[in-house]
Amino acid sequence: MNHKHLILALTLLAGGGLSLQAQHRPAAKAKAPAKATAADPALKASLTRGAAVYKNVCIACHQADGGGLPPINPPLIKTQYVLGDKSRLSHIVLAGLAERIEIDGEEYKQPMPAQAHLTDQQIADVLTYVRNSFGNKASAVQVAEVKAVRATLK
């Protein structure tokens, strides 16, 4: 760069032809909180507790593999009931489900009894377990979410 070009560039930068402020990088976006992974001790503990609840309360109807008993008890494998709205899923566990439901073209007719005797922690744990077992992969259910649903039932 020759002397004239250097003076012109410095003049433009200093004199206002180009603003130094206009050359700032955009602010870095805030990072989303890290999602819980299977290595997360809290998630691991929830999955362990949830597996115990599942074995004691759910396994007779939904089976060890989560496949259910067609056409009586529905599967828990990759369904919108399991992977979808956590509030709806919590409501089903707390209040039961009396209507027939259809999953993948199959109708299931056995009513599910309410499991409101379980604590909010037990429900959050078992739902977290179900949402992350049998080939499912979904976010954990928090105790506060279950508690909020339970409050609507009183």
Short mmCIF file of N, CA and C in Angstrom, two decimals:
data_model
loop_
_atom_site.label_atom_id
_atom_site.label_comp_id
_atom_site.label_asym_id
_atom_site.label_seq_id
_atom_site.Cartn_x
_atom_site.Cartn_y
_atom_site.Cartn_z
N MET A 1 0.86 -1.16 0.00
CA MET A 1 0.00 0.00 0.00
C MET A 1 0.90 1.23 0.00
N ASN A 2 0.62 2.18 -0.90
CA ASN A 2 1.46 3.37 -0.93
C ASN A 2 1.03 4.37 0.13
N HIS A 3 1.80 5.38 0.28
CA HIS A 3 1.62 6.38 1.32
C HIS A 3 0.26 7.07 1.21
N LYS A 4 -0.20 7.39 0.00
CA LYS A 4 -1.50 8.08 -0.19
C LYS A 4 -2.65 7.19 0.28
N HIS A 5 -2.59 5.91 -0.06
CA HIS A 5 -3.66 5.00 0.33
C HIS A 5 -3.71 4.81 1.85
N LEU A 6 -2.56 4.75 2.48
CA LEU A 6 -2.49 4.61 3.92
C LEU A 6 -3.10 5.83 4.60
N ILE A 7 -2.77 7.03 4.13
CA ILE A 7 -3.33 8.25 4.71
C ILE A 7 -4.83 8.29 4.51
N LEU A 8 -5.30 7.89 3.32
CA LEU A 8 -6.73 7.89 3.04
C LEU A 8 -7.45 6.90 3.97
N ALA A 9 -6.89 5.73 4.17
CA ALA A 9 -7.51 4.72 5.04
C ALA A 9 -7.56 5.22 6.48
N LEU A 10 -6.48 5.79 6.96
CA LEU A 10 -6.46 6.32 8.33
C LEU A 10 -7.43 7.47 8.49
N THR A 11 -7.54 8.32 7.47
CA THR A 11 -8.46 9.45 7.52
C THR A 11 -9.89 8.96 7.58
N LEU A 12 -10.21 7.97 6.78
CA LEU A 12 -11.58 7.44 6.78
C LEU A 12 -11.92 6.81 8.14
N LEU A 13 -10.99 6.05 8.67
CA LEU A 13 -11.24 5.41 9.97
C LEU A 13 -11.38 6.44 11.07
N ALA A 14 -10.46 7.40 11.11
CA ALA A 14 -10.46 8.39 12.19
C ALA A 14 -11.51 9.46 11.98
N GLY A 15 -11.76 9.80 10.73
CA GLY A 15 -12.63 10.94 10.46
C GLY A 15 -14.10 10.60 10.35
N GLY A 16 -14.47 9.37 10.41
CA GLY A 16 -15.89 9.06 10.41
C GLY A 16 -16.39 8.45 9.13
N GLY A 17 -15.56 8.35 8.08
CA GLY A 17 -16.03 7.69 6.87
C GLY A 17 -16.40 6.24 7.14
N LEU A 18 -15.63 5.62 8.00
CA LEU A 18 -15.94 4.25 8.45
C LEU A 18 -15.96 4.27 9.97
N SER A 19 -16.93 3.69 10.53
CA SER A 19 -17.03 3.66 11.98
C SER A 19 -16.39 2.39 12.52
N LEU A 20 -15.56 2.56 13.51
CA LEU A 20 -14.99 1.38 14.15
C LEU A 20 -16.07 0.57 14.86
N GLN A 21 -17.08 1.24 15.36
CA GLN A 21 -18.15 0.54 16.06
C GLN A 21 -18.92 -0.38 15.14
N ALA A 22 -19.04 0.00 13.89
CA ALA A 22 -19.77 -0.83 12.94
C ALA A 22 -19.07 -2.14 12.66
N GLN A 23 -17.84 -2.27 13.12
CA GLN A 23 -17.09 -3.47 12.82
C GLN A 23 -17.04 -4.45 13.99
N HIS A 24 -17.83 -4.20 15.02
CA HIS A 24 -17.88 -5.12 16.15
C HIS A 24 -18.55 -6.42 15.74
N ARG A 25 -18.08 -7.48 16.30
CA ARG A 25 -18.74 -8.76 16.11
C ARG A 25 -20.04 -8.77 16.87
N PRO A 26 -21.03 -9.49 16.36
CA PRO A 26 -22.27 -9.62 17.15
C PRO A 26 -21.95 -10.31 18.47
N ALA A 27 -22.69 -9.95 19.48
CA ALA A 27 -22.49 -10.57 20.79
C ALA A 27 -22.77 -12.07 20.68
N ALA A 28 -21.98 -12.84 21.37
CA ALA A 28 -22.19 -14.29 21.37
C ALA A 28 -23.53 -14.60 22.01
N LYS A 29 -24.24 -15.53 21.39
CA LYS A 29 -25.54 -15.93 21.94
C LYS A 29 -25.30 -16.75 23.20
N ALA A 30 -26.19 -16.56 24.15
CA ALA A 30 -26.09 -17.34 25.38
C ALA A 30 -26.30 -18.81 25.04
N LYS A 31 -25.50 -19.64 25.63
CA LYS A 31 -25.64 -21.07 25.39
C LYS A 31 -26.83 -21.61 26.17
N ALA A 32 -27.54 -22.52 25.54
CA ALA A 32 -28.64 -23.18 26.23
C ALA A 32 -28.06 -24.05 27.34
N PRO A 33 -28.80 -24.22 28.43
CA PRO A 33 -28.28 -25.08 29.49
C PRO A 33 -28.02 -26.48 28.93
N ALA A 34 -27.00 -27.10 29.40
CA ALA A 34 -26.66 -28.44 28.93
C ALA A 34 -27.78 -29.41 29.29
N LYS A 35 -28.11 -30.26 28.33
CA LYS A 35 -29.14 -31.27 28.59
C LYS A 35 -28.52 -32.37 29.44
N ALA A 36 -29.38 -32.96 30.26
CA ALA A 36 -28.90 -34.07 31.08
C ALA A 36 -28.57 -35.25 30.18
N THR A 37 -27.49 -35.91 30.49
CA THR A 37 -27.10 -37.09 29.73
C THR A 37 -27.08 -38.28 30.68
N ALA A 38 -26.94 -39.44 30.10
CA ALA A 38 -26.92 -40.65 30.93
C ALA A 38 -25.76 -40.63 31.91
N ALA A 39 -24.73 -39.82 31.64
CA ALA A 39 -23.60 -39.71 32.56
C ALA A 39 -23.91 -38.78 33.74
N ASP A 40 -24.98 -38.00 33.64
CA ASP A 40 -25.37 -37.08 34.69
C ASP A 40 -25.81 -37.88 35.92
N PRO A 41 -25.17 -37.67 37.08
CA PRO A 41 -25.51 -38.46 38.27
C PRO A 41 -26.98 -38.33 38.69
N ALA A 42 -27.55 -37.14 38.56
CA ALA A 42 -28.96 -36.96 38.95
C ALA A 42 -29.88 -37.75 38.02
N LEU A 43 -29.59 -37.73 36.73
CA LEU A 43 -30.40 -38.49 35.79
C LEU A 43 -30.22 -39.98 36.01
N LYS A 44 -29.00 -40.39 36.25
CA LYS A 44 -28.72 -41.80 36.51
C LYS A 44 -29.51 -42.30 37.73
N ALA A 45 -29.52 -41.49 38.78
CA ALA A 45 -30.25 -41.86 40.00
C ALA A 45 -31.75 -41.94 39.72
N SER A 46 -32.26 -40.98 38.95
CA SER A 46 -33.69 -40.98 38.61
C SER A 46 -34.04 -42.22 37.79
N LEU A 47 -33.20 -42.57 36.82
CA LEU A 47 -33.46 -43.75 36.00
C LEU A 47 -33.43 -45.03 36.84
N THR A 48 -32.53 -45.11 37.79
CA THR A 48 -32.44 -46.29 38.66
C THR A 48 -33.70 -46.40 39.53
N ARG A 49 -34.10 -45.28 40.14
CA ARG A 49 -35.32 -45.29 40.96
C ARG A 49 -36.54 -45.58 40.10
N GLY A 50 -36.57 -45.00 38.89
CA GLY A 50 -37.70 -45.21 37.98
C GLY A 50 -37.83 -46.66 37.55
N ALA A 51 -36.69 -47.31 37.32
CA ALA A 51 -36.71 -48.73 36.95
C ALA A 51 -37.34 -49.57 38.06
N ALA A 52 -37.02 -49.22 39.31
CA ALA A 52 -37.60 -49.97 40.45
C ALA A 52 -39.11 -49.76 40.52
N VAL A 53 -39.56 -48.53 40.32
CA VAL A 53 -41.01 -48.27 40.33
C VAL A 53 -41.67 -49.02 39.18
N TYR A 54 -41.07 -48.97 38.01
CA TYR A 54 -41.62 -49.67 36.84
C TYR A 54 -41.79 -51.15 37.14
N LYS A 55 -40.77 -51.75 37.72
CA LYS A 55 -40.82 -53.19 38.02
C LYS A 55 -41.89 -53.51 39.06
N ASN A 56 -42.13 -52.60 39.99
CA ASN A 56 -43.12 -52.85 41.05
C ASN A 56 -44.54 -52.49 40.65
N VAL A 57 -44.72 -51.54 39.74
CA VAL A 57 -46.06 -51.01 39.47
C VAL A 57 -46.53 -51.22 38.03
N CYS A 58 -45.65 -51.10 37.08
CA CYS A 58 -46.05 -51.00 35.66
C CYS A 58 -45.85 -52.27 34.84
N ILE A 59 -44.91 -53.09 35.24
CA ILE A 59 -44.45 -54.20 34.41
C ILE A 59 -45.54 -55.23 34.09
N ALA A 60 -46.47 -55.45 35.00
CA ALA A 60 -47.51 -56.46 34.77
C ALA A 60 -48.35 -56.14 33.54
N CYS A 61 -48.63 -54.86 33.33
CA CYS A 61 -49.47 -54.46 32.19
C CYS A 61 -48.64 -54.08 30.96
N HIS A 62 -47.56 -53.38 31.18
CA HIS A 62 -46.78 -52.85 30.04
C HIS A 62 -45.59 -53.72 29.67
N GLN A 63 -45.33 -54.76 30.45
CA GLN A 63 -44.32 -55.78 30.17
C GLN A 63 -42.89 -55.27 30.33
N ALA A 64 -41.98 -56.21 30.47
CA ALA A 64 -40.57 -55.88 30.72
C ALA A 64 -39.94 -55.12 29.56
N ASP A 65 -40.44 -55.38 28.35
CA ASP A 65 -39.88 -54.71 27.17
C ASP A 65 -40.65 -53.45 26.79
N GLY A 66 -41.67 -53.07 27.57
CA GLY A 66 -42.47 -51.89 27.27
C GLY A 66 -43.45 -52.10 26.13
N GLY A 67 -43.57 -53.33 25.67
CA GLY A 67 -44.42 -53.63 24.51
C GLY A 67 -45.90 -53.74 24.79
N GLY A 68 -46.31 -53.75 26.06
CA GLY A 68 -47.73 -53.87 26.39
C GLY A 68 -48.28 -55.24 26.06
N LEU A 69 -49.61 -55.33 26.09
CA LEU A 69 -50.30 -56.58 25.76
C LEU A 69 -51.43 -56.28 24.78
N PRO A 70 -51.13 -56.24 23.48
CA PRO A 70 -52.18 -55.95 22.50
C PRO A 70 -53.28 -56.99 22.58
N PRO A 71 -54.51 -56.64 22.46
CA PRO A 71 -55.10 -55.31 22.33
C PRO A 71 -55.60 -54.75 23.68
N ILE A 72 -54.99 -55.19 24.75
CA ILE A 72 -55.47 -54.78 26.07
C ILE A 72 -54.69 -53.59 26.61
N ASN A 73 -53.40 -53.77 26.84
CA ASN A 73 -52.56 -52.71 27.42
C ASN A 73 -51.59 -52.18 26.38
N PRO A 74 -51.52 -50.86 26.23
CA PRO A 74 -50.73 -50.27 25.16
C PRO A 74 -49.23 -50.34 25.39
N PRO A 75 -48.48 -50.27 24.29
CA PRO A 75 -47.03 -50.23 24.39
C PRO A 75 -46.57 -48.85 24.85
N LEU A 76 -45.35 -48.81 25.35
CA LEU A 76 -44.73 -47.56 25.78
C LEU A 76 -43.56 -47.21 24.87
N ILE A 77 -43.51 -47.85 23.73
CA ILE A 77 -42.38 -47.72 22.81
C ILE A 77 -42.69 -46.68 21.74
N LYS A 78 -41.95 -45.58 21.78
CA LYS A 78 -42.00 -44.53 20.76
C LYS A 78 -43.42 -44.09 20.39
N THR A 79 -44.26 -43.89 21.40
CA THR A 79 -45.60 -43.38 21.15
C THR A 79 -45.67 -41.91 21.57
N GLN A 80 -46.63 -41.18 21.02
CA GLN A 80 -46.80 -39.78 21.40
C GLN A 80 -47.26 -39.66 22.85
N TYR A 81 -47.92 -40.68 23.37
CA TYR A 81 -48.30 -40.65 24.78
C TYR A 81 -47.07 -40.57 25.67
N VAL A 82 -46.03 -41.30 25.29
CA VAL A 82 -44.80 -41.35 26.09
C VAL A 82 -43.86 -40.20 25.76
N LEU A 83 -43.64 -39.95 24.48
CA LEU A 83 -42.64 -38.97 24.06
C LEU A 83 -43.18 -37.56 23.95
N GLY A 84 -44.49 -37.41 23.98
CA GLY A 84 -45.10 -36.09 23.81
C GLY A 84 -45.21 -35.30 25.10
N ASP A 85 -46.36 -34.70 25.30
CA ASP A 85 -46.64 -33.79 26.41
C ASP A 85 -46.45 -34.47 27.77
N LYS A 86 -45.48 -33.97 28.53
CA LYS A 86 -45.19 -34.57 29.85
C LYS A 86 -46.34 -34.36 30.82
N SER A 87 -47.07 -33.25 30.69
CA SER A 87 -48.21 -33.01 31.58
C SER A 87 -49.30 -34.04 31.34
N ARG A 88 -49.58 -34.33 30.08
CA ARG A 88 -50.60 -35.34 29.75
C ARG A 88 -50.18 -36.70 30.31
N LEU A 89 -48.91 -37.04 30.15
CA LEU A 89 -48.41 -38.32 30.65
C LEU A 89 -48.51 -38.39 32.17
N SER A 90 -48.14 -37.31 32.85
CA SER A 90 -48.27 -37.26 34.32
C SER A 90 -49.73 -37.39 34.72
N HIS A 91 -50.62 -36.75 33.98
CA HIS A 91 -52.06 -36.81 34.28
C HIS A 91 -52.57 -38.25 34.16
N ILE A 92 -52.12 -38.96 33.15
CA ILE A 92 -52.55 -40.36 32.97
C ILE A 92 -52.13 -41.19 34.18
N VAL A 93 -50.91 -41.02 34.65
CA VAL A 93 -50.44 -41.79 35.80
C VAL A 93 -51.22 -41.39 37.06
N LEU A 94 -51.43 -40.11 37.26
CA LEU A 94 -52.11 -39.64 38.47
C LEU A 94 -53.61 -39.94 38.49
N ALA A 95 -54.28 -39.77 37.35
CA ALA A 95 -55.75 -39.89 37.31
C ALA A 95 -56.23 -41.16 36.64
N GLY A 96 -55.34 -41.89 35.99
CA GLY A 96 -55.75 -43.07 35.26
C GLY A 96 -56.24 -42.67 33.87
N LEU A 97 -56.63 -43.69 33.10
CA LEU A 97 -57.13 -43.47 31.75
C LEU A 97 -58.21 -44.49 31.48
N ALA A 98 -59.43 -44.01 31.27
CA ALA A 98 -60.56 -44.92 31.11
C ALA A 98 -60.97 -45.13 29.66
N GLU A 99 -60.67 -44.17 28.79
CA GLU A 99 -61.14 -44.30 27.40
C GLU A 99 -60.21 -45.21 26.59
N ARG A 100 -60.77 -45.75 25.53
CA ARG A 100 -59.98 -46.55 24.61
C ARG A 100 -59.05 -45.62 23.85
N ILE A 101 -57.86 -46.13 23.56
CA ILE A 101 -56.91 -45.33 22.79
C ILE A 101 -56.43 -46.14 21.60
N GLU A 102 -55.97 -45.43 20.58
CA GLU A 102 -55.43 -46.08 19.39
C GLU A 102 -53.97 -45.70 19.24
N ILE A 103 -53.15 -46.70 19.04
CA ILE A 103 -51.72 -46.50 18.81
C ILE A 103 -51.33 -47.35 17.62
N ASP A 104 -50.80 -46.71 16.61
CA ASP A 104 -50.35 -47.39 15.39
C ASP A 104 -51.43 -48.31 14.82
N GLY A 105 -52.68 -47.83 14.80
CA GLY A 105 -53.77 -48.58 14.20
C GLY A 105 -54.37 -49.66 15.09
N GLU A 106 -53.81 -49.86 16.25
CA GLU A 106 -54.30 -50.87 17.20
C GLU A 106 -55.07 -50.17 18.31
N GLU A 107 -56.26 -50.68 18.64
CA GLU A 107 -57.05 -50.10 19.72
C GLU A 107 -56.81 -50.85 21.02
N TYR A 108 -56.60 -50.07 22.08
CA TYR A 108 -56.36 -50.63 23.41
C TYR A 108 -57.52 -50.23 24.30
N LYS A 109 -58.04 -51.19 25.03
CA LYS A 109 -59.30 -50.95 25.74
C LYS A 109 -59.23 -51.09 27.25
N GLN A 110 -58.15 -51.62 27.78
CA GLN A 110 -58.06 -51.82 29.23
C GLN A 110 -57.88 -50.48 29.95
N PRO A 111 -58.77 -50.13 30.88
CA PRO A 111 -58.56 -48.88 31.62
C PRO A 111 -57.28 -48.97 32.46
N MET A 112 -56.59 -47.85 32.56
CA MET A 112 -55.41 -47.80 33.43
C MET A 112 -55.85 -47.18 34.74
N PRO A 113 -55.62 -47.87 35.85
CA PRO A 113 -56.01 -47.29 37.13
C PRO A 113 -55.08 -46.13 37.52
N ALA A 114 -55.63 -45.20 38.26
CA ALA A 114 -54.84 -44.09 38.78
C ALA A 114 -53.74 -44.63 39.69
N GLN A 115 -52.60 -43.98 39.64
CA GLN A 115 -51.47 -44.35 40.50
C GLN A 115 -51.12 -43.17 41.41
N ALA A 116 -52.16 -42.47 41.86
CA ALA A 116 -51.95 -41.26 42.67
C ALA A 116 -51.31 -41.55 44.02
N HIS A 117 -51.28 -42.83 44.42
CA HIS A 117 -50.62 -43.19 45.68
C HIS A 117 -49.09 -43.03 45.59
N LEU A 118 -48.57 -43.00 44.36
CA LEU A 118 -47.13 -42.79 44.18
C LEU A 118 -46.79 -41.34 44.51
N THR A 119 -45.60 -41.13 45.01
CA THR A 119 -45.16 -39.76 45.31
C THR A 119 -44.82 -39.04 43.99
N ASP A 120 -44.74 -37.72 44.06
CA ASP A 120 -44.35 -36.95 42.88
C ASP A 120 -42.97 -37.38 42.39
N GLN A 121 -42.07 -37.67 43.31
CA GLN A 121 -40.72 -38.13 42.95
C GLN A 121 -40.78 -39.47 42.23
N GLN A 122 -41.58 -40.41 42.74
CA GLN A 122 -41.70 -41.72 42.11
C GLN A 122 -42.28 -41.60 40.69
N ILE A 123 -43.27 -40.74 40.54
CA ILE A 123 -43.88 -40.56 39.21
C ILE A 123 -42.89 -39.91 38.26
N ALA A 124 -42.19 -38.88 38.71
CA ALA A 124 -41.18 -38.23 37.86
C ALA A 124 -40.11 -39.25 37.46
N ASP A 125 -39.68 -40.06 38.39
CA ASP A 125 -38.64 -41.05 38.11
C ASP A 125 -39.13 -42.12 37.13
N VAL A 126 -40.31 -42.67 37.35
CA VAL A 126 -40.78 -43.73 36.47
C VAL A 126 -41.07 -43.19 35.07
N LEU A 127 -41.57 -41.97 34.98
CA LEU A 127 -41.82 -41.40 33.66
C LEU A 127 -40.52 -41.06 32.95
N THR A 128 -39.53 -40.60 33.70
CA THR A 128 -38.20 -40.37 33.11
C THR A 128 -37.63 -41.69 32.61
N TYR A 129 -37.80 -42.74 33.40
CA TYR A 129 -37.32 -44.07 33.00
C TYR A 129 -38.01 -44.53 31.71
N VAL A 130 -39.33 -44.43 31.66
CA VAL A 130 -40.08 -44.87 30.48
C VAL A 130 -39.71 -44.04 29.26
N ARG A 131 -39.54 -42.73 29.44
CA ARG A 131 -39.20 -41.84 28.33
C ARG A 131 -37.77 -42.04 27.82
N ASN A 132 -36.97 -42.84 28.57
CA ASN A 132 -35.59 -43.09 28.18
C ASN A 132 -35.25 -44.58 28.16
N SER A 133 -36.24 -45.41 27.99
CA SER A 133 -36.05 -46.86 27.90
C SER A 133 -36.83 -47.38 26.69
N PHE A 134 -36.64 -48.62 26.36
CA PHE A 134 -37.37 -49.29 25.28
C PHE A 134 -37.14 -48.62 23.93
N GLY A 135 -35.98 -48.00 23.75
CA GLY A 135 -35.68 -47.29 22.51
C GLY A 135 -36.15 -45.85 22.50
N ASN A 136 -36.78 -45.40 23.59
CA ASN A 136 -37.23 -44.01 23.70
C ASN A 136 -36.07 -43.11 24.09
N LYS A 137 -36.15 -41.86 23.68
CA LYS A 137 -35.16 -40.86 24.10
C LYS A 137 -35.91 -39.53 24.20
N ALA A 138 -36.15 -39.09 25.43
CA ALA A 138 -36.87 -37.84 25.65
C ALA A 138 -36.39 -37.20 26.95
N SER A 139 -36.76 -35.96 27.14
CA SER A 139 -36.31 -35.23 28.32
C SER A 139 -36.89 -35.83 29.60
N ALA A 140 -36.18 -35.57 30.68
CA ALA A 140 -36.60 -36.06 32.00
C ALA A 140 -37.87 -35.33 32.45
N VAL A 141 -38.63 -36.00 33.28
CA VAL A 141 -39.80 -35.39 33.92
C VAL A 141 -39.35 -34.91 35.29
N GLN A 142 -39.65 -33.68 35.60
CA GLN A 142 -39.24 -33.08 36.86
C GLN A 142 -40.34 -33.23 37.91
N VAL A 143 -39.95 -33.31 39.16
CA VAL A 143 -40.91 -33.42 40.26
C VAL A 143 -41.89 -32.25 40.23
N ALA A 144 -41.40 -31.05 39.96
CA ALA A 144 -42.27 -29.87 39.93
C ALA A 144 -43.34 -30.00 38.85
N GLU A 145 -43.03 -30.65 37.74
CA GLU A 145 -44.02 -30.85 36.68
C GLU A 145 -45.13 -31.79 37.15
N VAL A 146 -44.76 -32.84 37.84
CA VAL A 146 -45.76 -33.77 38.36
C VAL A 146 -46.60 -33.08 39.43
N LYS A 147 -45.95 -32.35 40.31
CA LYS A 147 -46.63 -31.63 41.38
C LYS A 147 -47.66 -30.66 40.81
N ALA A 148 -47.32 -29.97 39.73
CA ALA A 148 -48.24 -29.01 39.09
C ALA A 148 -49.47 -29.73 38.54
N VAL A 149 -49.27 -30.89 37.95
CA VAL A 149 -50.41 -31.67 37.43
C VAL A 149 -51.26 -32.17 38.59
N ARG A 150 -50.63 -32.67 39.63
CA ARG A 150 -51.38 -33.17 40.79
C ARG A 150 -52.25 -32.06 41.38
N ALA A 151 -51.73 -30.84 41.41
CA ALA A 151 -52.48 -29.69 41.98
C ALA A 151 -53.75 -29.41 41.18
N THR A 152 -53.77 -29.73 39.90
CA THR A 152 -54.97 -29.49 39.09
C THR A 152 -56.05 -30.53 39.36
N LEU A 153 -55.69 -31.62 40.00
CA LEU A 153 -56.65 -32.72 40.24
C LEU A 153 -57.37 -32.58 41.56
N LYS A 154 -56.95 -31.63 42.40
CA LYS A 154 -57.57 -31.51 43.73
C LYS A 154 -58.80 -30.66 43.69
#
